[in-house]
Structures are given as structure tokens and as C-alpha cells.
mmCIF file of C-alpha atoms in Angstrom:
data_model
loop_
_atom_site.group_PDB
_atom_site.id
_atom_site.type_symbol
_atom_site.label_atom_id
_atom_site.label_comp_id
_atom_site.label_asym_id
_atom_site.label_seq_id
_atom_site.Cartn_x
_atom_site.Cartn_y
_atom_site.Cartn_z
ATOM 1 C CA UNK A 1 9.204 -47.194 6.516
ATOM 2 C CA UNK A 2 6.217 -45.819 8.462
ATOM 3 C CA UNK A 3 8.510 -44.291 11.096
ATOM 4 C CA UNK A 4 10.718 -42.721 8.403
ATOM 5 C CA UNK A 5 7.645 -41.262 6.660
ATOM 6 C CA UNK A 6 6.297 -39.869 9.935
ATOM 7 C CA UNK A 7 9.711 -38.432 10.820
ATOM 8 C CA UNK A 8 9.946 -36.669 7.425
ATOM 9 C CA UNK A 9 6.443 -35.256 7.858
ATOM 10 C CA UNK A 10 7.251 -33.854 11.300
ATOM 11 C CA UNK A 11 10.530 -32.307 10.127
ATOM 12 C CA UNK A 12 8.708 -30.690 7.215
ATOM 13 C CA UNK A 13 6.040 -29.258 9.557
ATOM 14 C CA UNK A 14 8.705 -27.915 11.924
ATOM 15 C CA UNK A 15 10.594 -26.331 9.018
ATOM 16 C CA UNK A 16 7.430 -24.719 7.603
ATOM 17 C CA UNK A 17 6.449 -23.373 11.037
ATOM 18 C CA UNK A 18 9.919 -21.861 11.540
ATOM 19 C CA UNK A 19 9.891 -20.346 8.055
ATOM 20 C CA UNK A 20 6.412 -18.930 8.648
ATOM 21 C CA UNK A 21 7.539 -17.120 11.828
ATOM 22 C CA UNK A 22 10.616 -15.804 10.035
ATOM 23 C CA UNK A 23 8.481 -14.618 7.101
ATOM 24 C CA UNK A 24 6.051 -12.800 9.417
ATOM 25 C CA UNK A 25 8.984 -11.038 11.130
ATOM 26 C CA UNK A 26 10.407 -10.084 7.721
ATOM 27 C CA UNK A 27 7.044 -8.617 6.586
ATOM 28 C CA UNK A 28 6.713 -6.599 9.813
ATOM 29 C CA UNK A 29 10.242 -5.254 9.458
ATOM 30 C CA UNK A 30 9.800 -4.377 5.765
ATOM 31 C CA UNK A 31 6.554 -2.535 6.615
ATOM 32 C CA UNK A 32 8.264 -0.658 9.467
ATOM 33 C CA UNK A 33 11.078 0.598 7.230
ATOM 34 C CA UNK A 34 8.661 1.568 4.437
ATOM 35 C CA UNK A 35 6.539 3.536 6.947
ATOM 36 C CA UNK A 36 9.649 5.325 8.232
ATOM 37 C CA UNK A 37 10.768 6.170 4.687
ATOM 38 C CA UNK A 38 7.338 7.482 3.721
ATOM 39 C CA UNK A 39 7.127 9.488 6.994
ATOM 40 C CA UNK A 40 4.014 7.640 8.159
ATOM 41 C CA UNK A 41 5.715 7.303 11.543
ATOM 42 C CA UNK A 42 6.425 10.820 12.821
ATOM 43 C CA UNK A 43 6.721 10.556 16.597
ATOM 44 C CA UNK A 44 9.017 8.574 18.886
ATOM 45 C CA UNK A 45 6.064 7.008 20.725
ATOM 46 C CA UNK A 46 4.700 5.620 17.446
ATOM 47 C CA UNK A 47 8.133 4.271 16.578
ATOM 48 C CA UNK A 48 8.520 2.612 19.993
ATOM 49 C CA UNK A 49 5.142 0.886 19.576
ATOM 50 C CA UNK A 50 6.064 -0.384 16.106
ATOM 51 C CA UNK A 51 9.474 -1.601 17.275
ATOM 52 C CA UNK A 52 7.790 -3.550 20.068
ATOM 53 C CA UNK A 53 5.310 -5.110 17.614
ATOM 54 C CA UNK A 54 7.943 -6.052 15.061
ATOM 55 C CA UNK A 55 10.357 -7.441 17.675
ATOM 56 C CA UNK A 56 13.231 -5.538 16.023
ATOM 57 C CA UNK A 57 16.124 -4.846 18.376
ATOM 58 C CA UNK A 58 17.924 -1.599 17.742
ATOM 59 C CA UNK A 59 20.954 -0.021 19.364
ATOM 60 C CA UNK A 60 21.542 3.679 19.884
ATOM 61 C CA UNK A 61 23.458 4.464 16.677
ATOM 62 C CA UNK A 62 23.186 3.110 13.149
ATOM 63 C CA UNK A 63 24.715 3.356 9.710
ATOM 64 C CA UNK A 64 22.427 3.253 6.692
ATOM 65 C CA UNK A 65 23.968 1.588 3.646
ATOM 66 C CA UNK A 66 22.076 1.725 0.364
ATOM 67 C CA UNK A 67 22.895 -0.698 -2.440
ATOM 68 C CA UNK A 68 21.738 0.237 -5.931
ATOM 69 C CA UNK A 69 21.829 -2.365 -8.703
ATOM 70 C CA UNK A 70 22.282 -1.236 -12.268
ATOM 71 C CA UNK A 71 19.753 -2.289 -14.893
ATOM 72 C CA UNK A 72 21.253 -5.526 -16.070
ATOM 73 C CA UNK A 73 20.292 -9.088 -16.855
ATOM 74 C CA UNK A 74 21.688 -10.487 -13.617
ATOM 75 C CA UNK A 75 19.467 -9.119 -10.880
ATOM 76 C CA UNK A 76 20.491 -10.428 -7.458
ATOM 77 C CA UNK A 77 18.374 -13.089 -5.827
ATOM 78 C CA UNK A 78 17.067 -11.424 -2.678
ATOM 79 C CA UNK A 79 17.638 -14.412 -0.404
ATOM 80 C CA UNK A 80 21.133 -14.998 -1.761
ATOM 81 C CA UNK A 81 22.362 -11.405 -1.504
ATOM 82 C CA UNK A 82 20.764 -11.023 1.938
ATOM 83 C CA UNK A 83 22.729 -14.060 3.105
ATOM 84 C CA UNK A 84 25.976 -12.670 1.726
ATOM 85 C CA UNK A 85 25.366 -9.232 3.263
ATOM 86 C CA UNK A 86 24.504 -10.784 6.609
ATOM 87 C CA UNK A 87 27.923 -12.459 6.597
ATOM 88 C CA UNK A 88 29.645 -9.128 5.831
ATOM 89 C CA UNK A 89 27.607 -7.159 8.405
ATOM 90 C CA UNK A 90 26.615 -9.619 11.150
ATOM 91 C CA UNK A 91 23.379 -8.714 12.911
ATOM 92 C CA UNK A 92 22.393 -6.096 10.323
ATOM 93 C CA UNK A 93 18.783 -5.493 9.298
ATOM 94 C CA UNK A 94 18.025 -5.815 5.585
ATOM 95 C CA UNK A 95 15.119 -4.715 3.453
ATOM 96 C CA UNK A 96 14.333 -3.467 -0.043
ATOM 97 C CA UNK A 97 12.977 0.011 -0.739
ATOM 98 C CA UNK A 98 12.304 1.351 -4.244
ATOM 99 C CA UNK A 99 14.421 -1.405 -5.819
ATOM 100 C CA UNK A 100 17.376 -0.519 -3.584
ATOM 101 C CA UNK A 101 18.656 -2.724 -0.785
ATOM 102 C CA UNK A 102 18.782 -0.920 2.564
ATOM 103 C CA UNK A 103 21.184 -2.228 5.205
ATOM 104 C CA UNK A 104 20.999 -0.906 8.758
ATOM 105 C CA UNK A 105 24.087 -1.657 10.848
ATOM 106 C CA UNK A 106 23.643 -0.787 14.518
ATOM 107 C CA UNK A 107 26.311 0.312 16.961
ATOM 108 C CA UNK A 108 26.127 0.759 20.745
ATOM 109 C CA UNK A 109 28.531 3.687 21.009
ATOM 110 C CA UNK A 110 29.033 6.833 18.965
ATOM 111 C CA UNK A 111 32.745 6.126 18.578
ATOM 112 C CA UNK A 112 32.205 2.478 17.528
ATOM 113 C CA UNK A 113 33.375 2.320 13.890
ATOM 114 C CA UNK A 114 31.742 0.506 11.009
ATOM 115 C CA UNK A 115 34.095 -2.402 10.380
ATOM 116 C CA UNK A 116 33.714 -4.752 7.428
ATOM 117 C CA UNK A 117 35.764 -6.557 4.795
ATOM 118 C CA UNK A 118 35.977 -3.820 2.169
ATOM 119 C CA UNK A 119 37.495 -6.062 -0.493
ATOM 120 C CA UNK A 120 34.806 -8.730 -0.064
ATOM 121 C CA UNK A 121 32.025 -6.126 -0.100
ATOM 122 C CA UNK A 122 33.410 -4.464 -3.241
ATOM 123 C CA UNK A 123 33.694 -7.903 -4.895
ATOM 124 C CA UNK A 124 30.079 -8.675 -4.022
ATOM 125 C CA UNK A 125 28.942 -5.369 -5.533
ATOM 126 C CA UNK A 126 31.005 -5.986 -8.654
ATOM 127 C CA UNK A 127 29.463 -9.439 -9.016
ATOM 128 C CA UNK A 128 25.961 -7.925 -9.034
ATOM 129 C CA UNK A 129 26.917 -4.779 -10.996
ATOM 130 C CA UNK A 130 25.877 -2.691 -8.009
ATOM 131 C CA UNK A 131 27.056 0.369 -6.087
ATOM 132 C CA UNK A 132 26.779 1.157 -2.378
ATOM 133 C CA UNK A 133 27.005 4.270 -0.259
ATOM 134 C CA UNK A 134 27.391 4.530 3.497
ATOM 135 C CA UNK A 135 25.466 7.500 4.877
ATOM 136 C CA UNK A 136 26.574 9.501 7.899
ATOM 137 C CA UNK A 137 26.042 7.759 11.221
ATOM 138 C CA UNK A 138 22.760 8.677 12.942
ATOM 139 C CA UNK A 139 21.206 8.107 16.337
ATOM 140 C CA UNK A 140 17.610 8.838 15.343
ATOM 141 C CA UNK A 141 15.708 6.142 13.467
ATOM 142 C CA UNK A 142 13.081 8.755 12.590
ATOM 143 C CA UNK A 143 15.820 10.428 10.499
ATOM 144 C CA UNK A 144 16.060 7.361 8.256
ATOM 145 C CA UNK A 145 14.522 9.140 5.218
ATOM 146 C CA UNK A 146 17.328 11.725 5.402
ATOM 147 C CA UNK A 147 20.094 9.152 5.764
ATOM 148 C CA UNK A 148 18.575 7.184 2.871
ATOM 149 C CA UNK A 149 18.634 10.325 0.689
ATOM 150 C CA UNK A 150 22.240 10.936 1.723
ATOM 151 C CA UNK A 151 23.198 7.450 0.588
ATOM 152 C CA UNK A 152 21.379 7.644 -2.757
ATOM 153 C CA UNK A 153 22.979 11.049 -3.424
ATOM 154 C CA UNK A 154 26.370 9.582 -2.501
ATOM 155 C CA UNK A 155 25.923 6.846 -5.102
ATOM 156 C CA UNK A 156 24.925 9.375 -7.759
ATOM 157 C CA UNK A 157 27.933 11.632 -7.130
ATOM 158 C CA UNK A 158 30.333 8.779 -6.425
ATOM 159 C CA UNK A 159 29.714 7.330 -9.889
ATOM 160 C CA UNK A 160 30.686 10.687 -11.391
ATOM 161 C CA UNK A 161 33.538 11.892 -9.205
ATOM 162 C CA UNK A 162 35.205 8.796 -7.736
ATOM 163 C CA UNK A 163 38.760 8.509 -9.053
ATOM 164 C CA UNK A 164 39.579 5.115 -7.534
ATOM 165 C CA UNK A 165 39.316 2.575 -10.343
ATOM 166 C CA UNK A 166 36.995 -0.362 -9.653
ATOM 167 C CA UNK A 167 35.657 1.172 -6.433
ATOM 168 C CA UNK A 168 31.944 0.575 -5.884
ATOM 169 C CA UNK A 169 31.717 1.659 -2.223
ATOM 170 C CA UNK A 170 31.214 5.342 -1.500
ATOM 171 C CA UNK A 171 30.888 7.329 1.718
ATOM 172 C CA UNK A 172 28.465 10.233 1.809
ATOM 173 C CA UNK A 173 30.931 12.443 3.701
ATOM 174 C CA UNK A 174 33.196 12.423 0.619
ATOM 175 C CA UNK A 175 30.433 13.799 -1.638
ATOM 176 C CA UNK A 176 28.281 15.860 0.733
ATOM 177 C CA UNK A 177 29.488 19.181 -0.706
ATOM 178 C CA UNK A 178 28.238 18.220 -4.174
ATOM 179 C CA UNK A 179 24.891 17.355 -2.613
ATOM 180 C CA UNK A 180 24.725 20.710 -0.818
ATOM 181 C CA UNK A 181 25.378 22.532 -4.112
ATOM 182 C CA UNK A 182 22.623 20.495 -5.791
ATOM 183 C CA UNK A 183 20.173 21.374 -2.988
ATOM 184 C CA UNK A 184 21.080 25.074 -3.364
ATOM 185 C CA UNK A 185 20.497 24.840 -7.106
ATOM 186 C CA UNK A 186 17.100 23.171 -6.631
ATOM 187 C CA UNK A 187 16.101 25.785 -4.048
ATOM 188 C CA UNK A 188 17.212 28.627 -6.336
ATOM 189 C CA UNK A 189 15.181 27.176 -9.199
ATOM 190 C CA UNK A 190 12.097 26.710 -6.996
ATOM 191 C CA UNK A 191 12.237 30.209 -5.464
ATOM 192 C CA UNK A 192 13.403 32.305 -8.412
ATOM 193 C CA UNK A 193 12.748 30.144 -11.466
ATOM 194 C CA UNK A 194 16.463 30.493 -12.157
ATOM 195 C CA UNK A 195 19.288 27.972 -11.735
ATOM 196 C CA UNK A 196 22.183 30.416 -12.125
ATOM 197 C CA UNK A 197 24.320 29.548 -9.100
ATOM 198 C CA UNK A 198 26.551 32.609 -9.669
ATOM 199 C CA UNK A 199 23.654 34.699 -8.340
#
């Protein structure tokens, strides 16, 4: 009985120590992404230092996928949905920013495609009443705020213009023209106090 008690205590300590290290890494990574999004990291040297501190391994190219959950009673459990997404996109980095889930999927080569089980991913999104958009591939992590905005715009326009019934996965490249028109409209309004796009 004493040996069993001692064994349980040691396993518990080992588990807590492992979880603590994992939690510290998660906090560092979440802080890194938030600082990139808020443009608190502006230079490559700063980014390199932060990557070294957070022990995050990145490859040359990445896809940014943003998942937006609708306001509903069944909000996804962060640990559960992270586990499911990690199975769909092995080796991805996951965080939450402004109530959206941000998934970074890294690739070594420019021509390396983003491969995943589309049906399983769409089913997962349907389960959580969520939508996702895959932004254009990028090679600059400092451009993450732009790729994040691409993805959120893709979700907004995809909900309006997507004709495929039951589809919850959008690609920014399919809706980029709508986004460009919106940016032109916003610029027109800001410069001329007029949103008449005919002008």
C-alpha cells in the first residue's frame, strides 16, 4: 500500500511538471502571436529573438487559417477543439485571438500544398457552428496581421456569396475581389467623405 501510494504521488508530480512546461510554452506562444497581431514586433531581429525564447519552430512558408464561431450556446472547449484541429493539421500551431481560433500550418516549400481532410474539417466546423477561411500563403511571419485580416474578410464574404450548400470552409483567393472593393469604398469615404463607388 505504501509503495502504491508513493508511486501515485510520483506519477502525479511528473504529470504536473510536464503540464507546467507545456502551459509555459503555450503562454509564450500565445503572447508571441498577440504581439505580432498588434504590431508590437516590427523587425525581423525582434521576431528571431522571440522565436528563440518561445522555442517555436517555424518553416519558411505558412498558411493562416482563422476559425470564427457564431454566437451560440455550444462554445467549443479550447482543449477539445485544439486536439481535433491538431489531428487535422499535424504539427500546426494554435492560439486564440479576439475570440477567433488562429491556426498556422507551416510548409517547407512554396509549392507544398495545404493538404487536409476537407470533409472532416467541414464536419468539425458544423459541429461547433463555426466558419473557417484559409488566407493566402505567406513567407513572412511579420505579415501575420495582414493574413489574419484576409482570413476574417474571407469569412465575412464567404457567408454572403458562397453558393455551395453546407460549406463552412472558404479560401481568401475566392473572395479577394470583394475585399478590394470594400477597401476602395473605405478609402473613398475617408478621403472624400463619399462612398459613391461610381466616382
